[in-house]
Amino acid sequence: MIYYRAFAALALCVVIFTAGHHVGGLTQKAADQAQFDRINGEIAAQKAEANAAYRKAQDANVALLTARDKFKNDLEKQHAQSQADTASIFSTYSGVGLRYAGQSAGSGAAGGSTASASGNPSGVDPTADVQLPDAIARDLRQLALEADQLRDDYSLCYRYATESK
């Protein structure tokens, strides 16, 4: 009988130890779960904060791109208008002869006589207009057109570089 009592006492100790360990384990599990929940809550809050900052940056980028595209379109319209104005002026004046005030033919250093009919020893007649040959006038007009187009292009580039955000 003594064996039964010893065995019963041992079994009772094992049951008490197991029950105590199980209750202590549950308490530790609950503490661990509370800590995990707190950490997960902090991570979720950080994710929400990062997402809000990301969305704000994205909205700013979209607004900036929209403003840049509008500015670029405005510049392109102005450039097209400037090119059209230049072409219009070129076509308007392309048939007009180019003249300059200078020496009359046959006088001065290039001509045969050193004194003009009016008695002006320099050979320059301020009232005489000389027309340039058509080939030279055409080349000068083309040069002026290309210079105006280049100015328009550089103006567009300069405005885009200095005024874009």
PDB file of C-alpha atoms in Angstrom:
ATOM      1  CA  MET A   1       0.000   0.000   0.000  1.00  0.00           C
ATOM      2  CA  ILE A   2       2.834   2.227   0.591  1.00  0.00           C
ATOM      3  CA  TYR A   3       3.667   1.892  -3.031  1.00  0.00           C
ATOM      4  CA  TYR A   4       0.267   3.066  -4.007  1.00  0.00           C
ATOM      5  CA  ARG A   5       0.531   6.095  -1.798  1.00  0.00           C
ATOM      6  CA  ALA A   6       3.961   6.966  -3.142  1.00  0.00           C
ATOM      7  CA  PHE A   7       2.736   6.437  -6.682  1.00  0.00           C
ATOM      8  CA  ALA A   8      -0.350   8.578  -6.002  1.00  0.00           C
ATOM      9  CA  ALA A   9       1.799  11.322  -4.460  1.00  0.00           C
ATOM     10  CA  LEU A  10       4.131  11.215  -7.424  1.00  0.00           C
ATOM     11  CA  ALA A  11       1.198  11.322  -9.849  1.00  0.00           C
ATOM     12  CA  LEU A  12      -0.289  14.221  -7.899  1.00  0.00           C
ATOM     13  CA  CYS A  13       3.021  16.119  -8.107  1.00  0.00           C
ATOM     14  CA  VAL A  14       3.199  15.483 -11.837  1.00  0.00           C
ATOM     15  CA  VAL A  15      -0.378  16.700 -12.316  1.00  0.00           C
ATOM     16  CA  ILE A  16       0.235  19.791 -10.188  1.00  0.00           C
ATOM     17  CA  PHE A  17       3.495  20.529 -12.049  1.00  0.00           C
ATOM     18  CA  THR A  18       1.874  20.027 -15.442  1.00  0.00           C
ATOM     19  CA  ALA A  19      -1.131  22.148 -14.541  1.00  0.00           C
ATOM     20  CA  GLY A  20       1.081  24.906 -13.172  1.00  0.00           C
ATOM     21  CA  HIS A  21       3.326  24.753 -16.195  1.00  0.00           C
ATOM     22  CA  HIS A  22       0.316  24.801 -18.516  1.00  0.00           C
ATOM     23  CA  VAL A  23      -1.203  27.810 -16.742  1.00  0.00           C
ATOM     24  CA  GLY A  24       2.175  29.585 -16.766  1.00  0.00           C
ATOM     25  CA  GLY A  25       2.577  28.725 -20.459  1.00  0.00           C
ATOM     26  CA  LEU A  26      -0.808  30.204 -21.250  1.00  0.00           C
ATOM     27  CA  THR A  27       0.113  33.374 -19.390  1.00  0.00           C
ATOM     28  CA  GLN A  28       3.370  33.612 -21.372  1.00  0.00           C
ATOM     29  CA  LYS A  29       1.537  32.946 -24.640  1.00  0.00           C
ATOM     30  CA  ALA A  30      -0.921  35.712 -23.830  1.00  0.00           C
ATOM     31  CA  ALA A  31       1.954  38.120 -23.040  1.00  0.00           C
ATOM     32  CA  ASP A  32       3.761  37.164 -26.250  1.00  0.00           C
ATOM     33  CA  GLN A  33       0.583  37.586 -28.292  1.00  0.00           C
ATOM     34  CA  ALA A  34       0.014  41.036 -26.770  1.00  0.00           C
ATOM     35  CA  GLN A  35       3.554  42.029 -27.704  1.00  0.00           C
ATOM     36  CA  PHE A  36       3.080  40.692 -31.269  1.00  0.00           C
ATOM     37  CA  ASP A  37      -0.190  42.603 -31.559  1.00  0.00           C
ATOM     38  CA  ARG A  38       1.519  45.810 -30.398  1.00  0.00           C
ATOM     39  CA  ILE A  39       4.372  45.364 -32.888  1.00  0.00           C
ATOM     40  CA  ASN A  40       1.949  44.545 -35.712  1.00  0.00           C
ATOM     41  CA  GLY A  41      -0.068  47.656 -34.836  1.00  0.00           C
ATOM     42  CA  GLU A  42       3.068  49.811 -34.998  1.00  0.00           C
ATOM     43  CA  ILE A  43       4.030  48.280 -38.357  1.00  0.00           C
ATOM     44  CA  ALA A  44       0.530  48.889 -39.720  1.00  0.00           C
ATOM     45  CA  ALA A  45       0.669  52.525 -38.538  1.00  0.00           C
ATOM     46  CA  GLN A  46       4.092  52.964 -40.175  1.00  0.00           C
ATOM     47  CA  LYS A  47       2.785  51.426 -43.403  1.00  0.00           C
ATOM     48  CA  ALA A  48      -0.198  53.779 -43.393  1.00  0.00           C
ATOM     49  CA  GLU A  49       2.068  56.778 -42.760  1.00  0.00           C
ATOM     50  CA  ALA A  50       4.480  55.723 -45.526  1.00  0.00           C
ATOM     51  CA  ASN A  51       1.577  55.132 -47.907  1.00  0.00           C
ATOM     52  CA  ALA A  52       0.171  58.602 -47.175  1.00  0.00           C
ATOM     53  CA  ALA A  53       3.599  60.195 -47.772  1.00  0.00           C
ATOM     54  CA  TYR A  54       3.971  58.196 -51.008  1.00  0.00           C
ATOM     55  CA  ARG A  55       0.527  59.276 -52.237  1.00  0.00           C
ATOM     56  CA  LYS A  56       1.305  62.905 -51.405  1.00  0.00           C
ATOM     57  CA  ALA A  57       4.580  62.703 -53.359  1.00  0.00           C
ATOM     58  CA  GLN A  58       2.795  61.026 -56.272  1.00  0.00           C
ATOM     59  CA  ASP A  59       0.131  63.750 -56.334  1.00  0.00           C
ATOM     60  CA  ALA A  60       2.857  66.419 -56.328  1.00  0.00           C
ATOM     61  CA  ASN A  61       4.622  64.647 -59.218  1.00  0.00           C
ATOM     62  CA  VAL A  62       1.417  64.400 -61.227  1.00  0.00           C
ATOM     63  CA  ALA A  63       0.697  68.092 -60.647  1.00  0.00           C
ATOM     64  CA  LEU A  64       4.253  68.995 -61.665  1.00  0.00           C
ATOM     65  CA  LEU A  65       4.070  66.869 -64.822  1.00  0.00           C
ATOM     66  CA  THR A  66       0.709  68.372 -65.722  1.00  0.00           C
ATOM     67  CA  ALA A  67       2.040  71.914 -65.287  1.00  0.00           C
ATOM     68  CA  ARG A  68       5.176  71.054 -67.288  1.00  0.00           C
ATOM     69  CA  ASP A  69       3.138  69.563 -70.123  1.00  0.00           C
ATOM     70  CA  LYS A  70       0.871  72.620 -70.212  1.00  0.00           C
ATOM     71  CA  PHE A  71       3.908  74.915 -70.266  1.00  0.00           C
ATOM     72  CA  LYS A  72       5.500  72.818 -73.026  1.00  0.00           C
ATOM     73  CA  ASN A  73       2.305  72.933 -75.094  1.00  0.00           C
ATOM     74  CA  ASP A  74       2.078  76.706 -74.638  1.00  0.00           C
ATOM     75  CA  LEU A  75       5.690  77.106 -75.751  1.00  0.00           C
ATOM     76  CA  GLU A  76       5.107  74.907 -78.783  1.00  0.00           C
ATOM     77  CA  LYS A  77       2.041  76.958 -79.760  1.00  0.00           C
ATOM     78  CA  GLN A  78       4.013  80.186 -79.405  1.00  0.00           C
ATOM     79  CA  HIS A  79       6.868  78.687 -81.420  1.00  0.00           C
ATOM     80  CA  ALA A  80       4.498  77.564 -84.187  1.00  0.00           C
ATOM     81  CA  GLN A  81       2.926  81.042 -84.271  1.00  0.00           C
ATOM     82  CA  SER A  82       6.345  82.675 -84.422  1.00  0.00           C
ATOM     83  CA  GLN A  83       7.396  80.359 -87.262  1.00  0.00           C
ATOM     84  CA  ALA A  84       4.166  81.166 -89.130  1.00  0.00           C
ATOM     85  CA  ASP A  85       4.746  84.905 -88.632  1.00  0.00           C
ATOM     86  CA  THR A  86       8.308  84.589 -89.914  1.00  0.00           C
ATOM     87  CA  ALA A  87       7.177  82.608 -92.974  1.00  0.00           C
ATOM     88  CA  SER A  88       4.433  85.159 -93.638  1.00  0.00           C
ATOM     89  CA  ILE A  89       6.847  88.067 -93.504  1.00  0.00           C
ATOM     90  CA  PHE A  90       9.281  86.194 -95.714  1.00  0.00           C
ATOM     91  CA  SER A  91       6.622  85.463 -98.332  1.00  0.00           C
ATOM     92  CA  THR A  92       5.371  89.059 -98.212  1.00  0.00           C
ATOM     93  CA  TYR A  93       8.781  90.582 -98.871  1.00  0.00           C
ATOM     94  CA  SER A  94      10.326  87.869-101.040  1.00  0.00           C
ATOM     95  CA  GLY A  95       9.331  89.590-104.279  1.00  0.00           C
ATOM     96  CA  VAL A  96      10.511  93.050-103.300  1.00  0.00           C
ATOM     97  CA  GLY A  97      13.872  94.123-104.650  1.00  0.00           C
ATOM     98  CA  LEU A  98      16.578  95.049-102.172  1.00  0.00           C
ATOM     99  CA  ARG A  99      17.988  98.542-102.552  1.00  0.00           C
ATOM    100  CA  TYR A 100      20.590 100.524-100.741  1.00  0.00           C
ATOM    101  CA  ALA A 101      21.732 104.104-100.872  1.00  0.00           C
ATOM    102  CA  GLY A 102      25.162 104.308-102.346  1.00  0.00           C
ATOM    103  CA  GLN A 103      27.317 105.444-105.196  1.00  0.00           C
ATOM    104  CA  SER A 104      25.733 105.878-108.555  1.00  0.00           C
ATOM    105  CA  ALA A 105      27.105 103.811-111.385  1.00  0.00           C
ATOM    106  CA  GLY A 106      30.158 105.219-113.113  1.00  0.00           C
ATOM    107  CA  SER A 107      31.226 107.584-110.342  1.00  0.00           C
ATOM    108  CA  GLY A 108      33.684 107.482-107.506  1.00  0.00           C
ATOM    109  CA  ALA A 109      36.458 104.912-107.157  1.00  0.00           C
ATOM    110  CA  ALA A 110      34.546 102.208-109.040  1.00  0.00           C
ATOM    111  CA  GLY A 111      33.509 104.449-111.950  1.00  0.00           C
ATOM    112  CA  GLY A 112      35.409 106.336-114.579  1.00  0.00           C
ATOM    113  CA  SER A 113      34.939 109.872-113.295  1.00  0.00           C
ATOM    114  CA  THR A 114      35.943 111.295-109.907  1.00  0.00           C
ATOM    115  CA  ALA A 115      33.465 114.169-109.869  1.00  0.00           C
ATOM    116  CA  SER A 116      29.738 113.716-110.167  1.00  0.00           C
ATOM    117  CA  ALA A 117      27.514 115.845-112.312  1.00  0.00           C
ATOM    118  CA  SER A 118      26.338 117.746-109.259  1.00  0.00           C
ATOM    119  CA  GLY A 119      29.854 118.808-108.380  1.00  0.00           C
ATOM    120  CA  ASN A 120      30.171 116.487-105.373  1.00  0.00           C
ATOM    121  CA  PRO A 121      33.856 115.446-105.399  1.00  0.00           C
ATOM    122  CA  SER A 122      33.313 112.358-103.243  1.00  0.00           C
ATOM    123  CA  GLY A 123      31.262 110.656-105.932  1.00  0.00           C
ATOM    124  CA  VAL A 124      28.474 109.712-103.484  1.00  0.00           C
ATOM    125  CA  ASP A 125      24.986 110.663-104.522  1.00  0.00           C
ATOM    126  CA  PRO A 126      22.873 110.465-101.359  1.00  0.00           C
ATOM    127  CA  THR A 127      19.660 110.359-103.343  1.00  0.00           C
ATOM    128  CA  ALA A 128      20.648 107.433-105.581  1.00  0.00           C
ATOM    129  CA  ASP A 129      19.266 104.012-104.707  1.00  0.00           C
ATOM    130  CA  VAL A 130      21.045 100.986-106.077  1.00  0.00           C
ATOM    131  CA  GLN A 131      19.177  97.719-106.488  1.00  0.00           C
ATOM    132  CA  LEU A 132      21.050  94.529-105.632  1.00  0.00           C
ATOM    133  CA  PRO A 133      21.165  91.759-108.210  1.00  0.00           C
ATOM    134  CA  ASP A 134      18.367  89.187-107.821  1.00  0.00           C
ATOM    135  CA  ALA A 135      20.724  86.333-106.858  1.00  0.00           C
ATOM    136  CA  ILE A 136      22.293  88.355-104.044  1.00  0.00           C
ATOM    137  CA  ALA A 137      18.895  89.611-102.855  1.00  0.00           C
ATOM    138  CA  ARG A 138      17.530  86.048-102.848  1.00  0.00           C
ATOM    139  CA  ASP A 139      20.543  84.763-100.881  1.00  0.00           C
ATOM    140  CA  LEU A 140      20.259  87.605 -98.357  1.00  0.00           C
ATOM    141  CA  ARG A 141      16.533  86.945 -97.874  1.00  0.00           C
ATOM    142  CA  GLN A 142      17.180  83.240 -97.367  1.00  0.00           C
ATOM    143  CA  LEU A 143      19.925  84.057 -94.860  1.00  0.00           C
ATOM    144  CA  ALA A 144      17.566  86.411 -92.997  1.00  0.00           C
ATOM    145  CA  LEU A 145      14.829  83.726 -92.971  1.00  0.00           C
ATOM    146  CA  GLU A 146      17.195  81.104 -91.588  1.00  0.00           C
ATOM    147  CA  ALA A 147      18.447  83.577 -88.958  1.00  0.00           C
ATOM    148  CA  ASP A 148      14.866  84.323 -87.894  1.00  0.00           C
ATOM    149  CA  GLN A 149      14.032  80.602 -87.705  1.00  0.00           C
ATOM    150  CA  LEU A 150      17.175  79.962 -85.672  1.00  0.00           C
ATOM    151  CA  ARG A 151      16.243  82.819 -83.334  1.00  0.00           C
ATOM    152  CA  ASP A 152      12.783  81.273 -82.900  1.00  0.00           C
ATOM    153  CA  ASP A 153      14.315  77.875 -82.105  1.00  0.00           C
ATOM    154  CA  TYR A 154      16.827  79.304 -79.632  1.00  0.00           C
ATOM    155  CA  SER A 155      14.107  81.386 -78.019  1.00  0.00           C
ATOM    156  CA  LEU A 156      12.031  78.239 -77.507  1.00  0.00           C
ATOM    157  CA  CYS A 157      14.969  76.347 -75.996  1.00  0.00           C
ATOM    158  CA  TYR A 158      15.916  79.264 -73.751  1.00  0.00           C
ATOM    159  CA  ARG A 159      12.394  79.735 -72.434  1.00  0.00           C
ATOM    160  CA  TYR A 160      11.995  76.026 -71.786  1.00  0.00           C
ATOM    161  CA  ALA A 161      15.320  75.856 -69.951  1.00  0.00           C
ATOM    162  CA  THR A 162      14.793  78.957 -67.838  1.00  0.00           C
ATOM    163  CA  GLU A 163      11.070  78.883 -67.144  1.00  0.00           C
ATOM    164  CA  SER A 164      10.352  75.188 -66.681  1.00  0.00           C
ATOM    165  CA  LYS A 165      10.050  73.821 -63.174  1.00  0.00           C
TER     166      LYS A 165
END
